[in-house]
C-alpha positions as semicolon CSV with decimal commas, in nm:
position;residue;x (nm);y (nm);z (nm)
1;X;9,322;3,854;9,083
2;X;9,480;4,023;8,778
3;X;9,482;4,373;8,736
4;X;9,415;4,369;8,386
5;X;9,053;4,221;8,447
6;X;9,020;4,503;8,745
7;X;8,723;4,719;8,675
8;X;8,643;5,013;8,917
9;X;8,320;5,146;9,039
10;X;8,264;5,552;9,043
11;X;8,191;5,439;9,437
12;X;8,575;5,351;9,467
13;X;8,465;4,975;9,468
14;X;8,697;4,737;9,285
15;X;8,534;4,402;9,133
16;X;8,763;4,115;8,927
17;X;8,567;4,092;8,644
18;X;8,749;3,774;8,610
19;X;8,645;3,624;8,946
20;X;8,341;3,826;9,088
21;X;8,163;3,750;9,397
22;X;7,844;3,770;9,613
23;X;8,024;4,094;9,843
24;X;8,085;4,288;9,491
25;X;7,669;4,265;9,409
26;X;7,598;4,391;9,761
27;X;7,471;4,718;9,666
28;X;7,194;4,761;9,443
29;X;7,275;5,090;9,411
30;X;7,541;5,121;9,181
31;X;7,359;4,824;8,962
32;X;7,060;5,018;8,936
33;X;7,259;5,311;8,775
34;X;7,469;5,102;8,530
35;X;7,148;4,915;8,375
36;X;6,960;5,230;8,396
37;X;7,239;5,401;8,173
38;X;7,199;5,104;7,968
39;X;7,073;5,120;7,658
40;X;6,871;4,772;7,523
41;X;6,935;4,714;7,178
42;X;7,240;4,910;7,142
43;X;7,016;5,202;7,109
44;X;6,864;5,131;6,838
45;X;6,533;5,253;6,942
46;X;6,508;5,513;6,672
47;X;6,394;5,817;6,899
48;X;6,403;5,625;7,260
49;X;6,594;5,546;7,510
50;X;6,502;5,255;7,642
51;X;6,709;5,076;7,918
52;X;6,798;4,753;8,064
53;X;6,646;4,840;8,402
54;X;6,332;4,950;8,265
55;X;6,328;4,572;8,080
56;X;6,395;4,393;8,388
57;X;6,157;4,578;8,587
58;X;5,871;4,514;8,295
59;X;5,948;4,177;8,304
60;X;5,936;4,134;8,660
61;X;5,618;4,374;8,674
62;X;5,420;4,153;8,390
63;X;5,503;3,800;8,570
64;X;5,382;3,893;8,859
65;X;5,095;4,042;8,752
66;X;4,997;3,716;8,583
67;X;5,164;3,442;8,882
68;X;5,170;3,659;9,178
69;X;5,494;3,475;9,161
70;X;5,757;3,663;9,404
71;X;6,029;3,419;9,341
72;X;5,968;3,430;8,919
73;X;5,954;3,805;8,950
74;X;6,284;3,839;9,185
75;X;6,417;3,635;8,927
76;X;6,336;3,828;8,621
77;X;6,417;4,162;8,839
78;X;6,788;4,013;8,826
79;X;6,856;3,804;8,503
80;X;7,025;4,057;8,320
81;X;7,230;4,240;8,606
82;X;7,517;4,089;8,489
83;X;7,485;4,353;8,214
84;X;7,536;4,613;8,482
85;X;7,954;4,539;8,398
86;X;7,928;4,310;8,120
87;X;7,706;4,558;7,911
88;X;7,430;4,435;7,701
89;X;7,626;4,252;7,412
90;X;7,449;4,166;7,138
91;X;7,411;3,881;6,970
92;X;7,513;3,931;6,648
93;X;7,822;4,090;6,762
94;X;7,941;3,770;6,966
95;X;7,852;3,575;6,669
96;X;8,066;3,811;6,458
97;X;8,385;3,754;6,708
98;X;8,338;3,394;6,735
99;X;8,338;3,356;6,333
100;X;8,649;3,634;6,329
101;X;8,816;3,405;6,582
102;X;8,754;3,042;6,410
103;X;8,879;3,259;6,031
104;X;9,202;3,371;6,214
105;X;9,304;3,196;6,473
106;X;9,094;2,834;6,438
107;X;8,900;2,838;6,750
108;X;8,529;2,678;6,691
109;X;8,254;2,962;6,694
110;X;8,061;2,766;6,938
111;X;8,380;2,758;7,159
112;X;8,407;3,151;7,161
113;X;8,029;3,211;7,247
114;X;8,081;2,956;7,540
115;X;8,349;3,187;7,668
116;X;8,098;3,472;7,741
117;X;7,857;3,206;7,888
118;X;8,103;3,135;8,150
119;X;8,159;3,509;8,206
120;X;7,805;3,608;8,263
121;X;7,752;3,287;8,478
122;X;8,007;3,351;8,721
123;X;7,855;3,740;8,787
124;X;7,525;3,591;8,775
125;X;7,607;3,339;9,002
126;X;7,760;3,628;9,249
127;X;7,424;3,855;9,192
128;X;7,223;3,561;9,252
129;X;7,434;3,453;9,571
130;X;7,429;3,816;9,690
131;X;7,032;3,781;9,671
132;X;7,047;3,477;9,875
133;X;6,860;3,263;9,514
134;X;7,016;2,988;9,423
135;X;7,166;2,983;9,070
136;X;7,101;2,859;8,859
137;X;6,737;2,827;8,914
138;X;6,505;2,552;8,865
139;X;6,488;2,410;8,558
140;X;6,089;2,456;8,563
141;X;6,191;2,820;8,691
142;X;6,424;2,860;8,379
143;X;6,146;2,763;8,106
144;X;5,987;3,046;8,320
145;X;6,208;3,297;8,314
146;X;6,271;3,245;7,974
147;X;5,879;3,272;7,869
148;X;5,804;3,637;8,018
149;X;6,186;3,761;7,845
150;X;6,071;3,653;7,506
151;X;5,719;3,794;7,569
152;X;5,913;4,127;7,674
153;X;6,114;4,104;7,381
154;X;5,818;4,049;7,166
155;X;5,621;4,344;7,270
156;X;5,971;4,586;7,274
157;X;6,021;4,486;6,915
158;X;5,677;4,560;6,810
159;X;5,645;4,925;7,036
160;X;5,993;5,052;7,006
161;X;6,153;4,944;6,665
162;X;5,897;5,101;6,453
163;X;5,769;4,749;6,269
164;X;6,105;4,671;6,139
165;X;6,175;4,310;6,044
166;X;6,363;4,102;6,298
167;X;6,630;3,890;6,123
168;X;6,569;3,572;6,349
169;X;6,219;3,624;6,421
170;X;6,125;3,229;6,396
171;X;6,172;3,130;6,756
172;X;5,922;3,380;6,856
173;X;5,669;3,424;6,601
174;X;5,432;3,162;6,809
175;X;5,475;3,398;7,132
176;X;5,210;3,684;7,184
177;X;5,333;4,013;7,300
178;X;5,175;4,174;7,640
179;X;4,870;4,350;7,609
180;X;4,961;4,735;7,646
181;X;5,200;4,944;7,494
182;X;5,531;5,035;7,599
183;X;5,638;5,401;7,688
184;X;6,000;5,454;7,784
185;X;6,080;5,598;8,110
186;X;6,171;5,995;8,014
187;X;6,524;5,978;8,219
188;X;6,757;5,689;8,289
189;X;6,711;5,827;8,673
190;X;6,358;5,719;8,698
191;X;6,472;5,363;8,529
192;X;6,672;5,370;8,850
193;X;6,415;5,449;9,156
194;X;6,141;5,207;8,957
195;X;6,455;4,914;8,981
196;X;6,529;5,018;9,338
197;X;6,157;4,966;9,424
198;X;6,089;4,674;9,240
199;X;6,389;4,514;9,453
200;X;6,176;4,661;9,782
201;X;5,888;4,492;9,617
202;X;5,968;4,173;9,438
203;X;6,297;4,041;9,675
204;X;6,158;4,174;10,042
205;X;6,356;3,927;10,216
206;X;6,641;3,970;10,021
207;X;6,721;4,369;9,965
208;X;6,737;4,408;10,358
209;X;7,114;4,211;10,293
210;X;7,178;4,431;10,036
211;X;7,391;4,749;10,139
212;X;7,582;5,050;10,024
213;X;7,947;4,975;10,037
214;X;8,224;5,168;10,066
215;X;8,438;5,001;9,870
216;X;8,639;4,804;10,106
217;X;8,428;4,491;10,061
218;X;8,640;4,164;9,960
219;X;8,604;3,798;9,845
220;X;8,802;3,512;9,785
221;X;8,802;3,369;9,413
222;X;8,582;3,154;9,252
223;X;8,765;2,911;9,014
């Protein structure tokens, strides 16, 4: 553990964003709050705030709706919590620090944007631990996953960012967005009590593992 990859909690928790584990996701709590204060899109949603929570828990909310799935919706619930520390980093910004990094310093783009790959997979694979799902998930389960975010991101794009045109819009041109209209929550804290009961509702023999710590929760490191 190095100190200069510490990152503290406002609950007095302390989690190496280096080498997270399964005891630092233990409390939904705190998770809830972060992606609920967290904007998608960098906030560009000219007039709306519109948060990561309230993405997760549409996604999770629309595949089950059409699957009944539990496991596809606990899945969805949690597949961006790693933005709860790691914040929602866009795209085009890591592709703007991988191409700064090959023009200075001759690292390969590709090599950069693997670098936050293996970042977010070691926190996912401590949320996902912490949830008692294995990660990563089926590869059947990841074409799955993958279909309801794109169909999410399809019908964001055309309720929340006023018709604009989307700079990469080929890979999802083919996909159709959900059927009604998207109206942000009015206050990150109900973002927050709908992720907190879609965990109750969508990972109900997983959230009774989950608890509020106290900060004195520890793990050994994952290499």
């Amino acid at each position: 553990m190095s100190a200069h990859t510490i990152f503290g909690l406002g609950n007095g928790h302390r989690i190496d964003l280096l080498n997270p584990c399964a005891a630092d996701y233990a409390d939904m709590d705190w998770q809830a709050e972060h992606l609920a204060k967290e904007n998608r899109y960098n906030g560009s949603t000219i007039g709306k705030c519109y948060s990561v929570a309230e993405h997760a828990v549409r996604c999770a909310d629309a595949a089950y709706e059409a699957t009944k799935d539990l496991t596809l919706a606990g899945y969805l619930l949690l597949h961006d919590n790693h933005e709860a520390l790691l914040k929602d980093e866009t795209t085009p910004k890591k592709r703007a620090l991988a191409e700064l990094a090959t023009e200075h310093f001759g690292v390969l783009a590709e090599n950069v944007l693997q670098v936050f790959k293996l970042l977010e997979y070691r926190h996912d694979l401590a949320i996902h631990t912490a949830a008692g799902m294995p990660w990563p998930p089926a590869p059947e389960m990841q074409i799955q996953i993958k279909h309801w975010d794109d169909r999410l991101l399809v019908t964001e794009w055309r309720d929340l960012m006023r018709a604009i045109d989307h700079p990469c819009w080929e890979p999802y041109k083919h996909i159709p967005p959900l059927p009604f209209r998207i109206k942000p929550y009015p206050h990150w804290k109900m973002a927050k009590w709908k992720y907190l009961d879609a965990c109750k509702l969508y990972l109900p023999s997983k959230h009774k593992g989950y608890q509020v710590t106290d900060g004195s929760a520890s793990c050994a490191p994952q290499g």
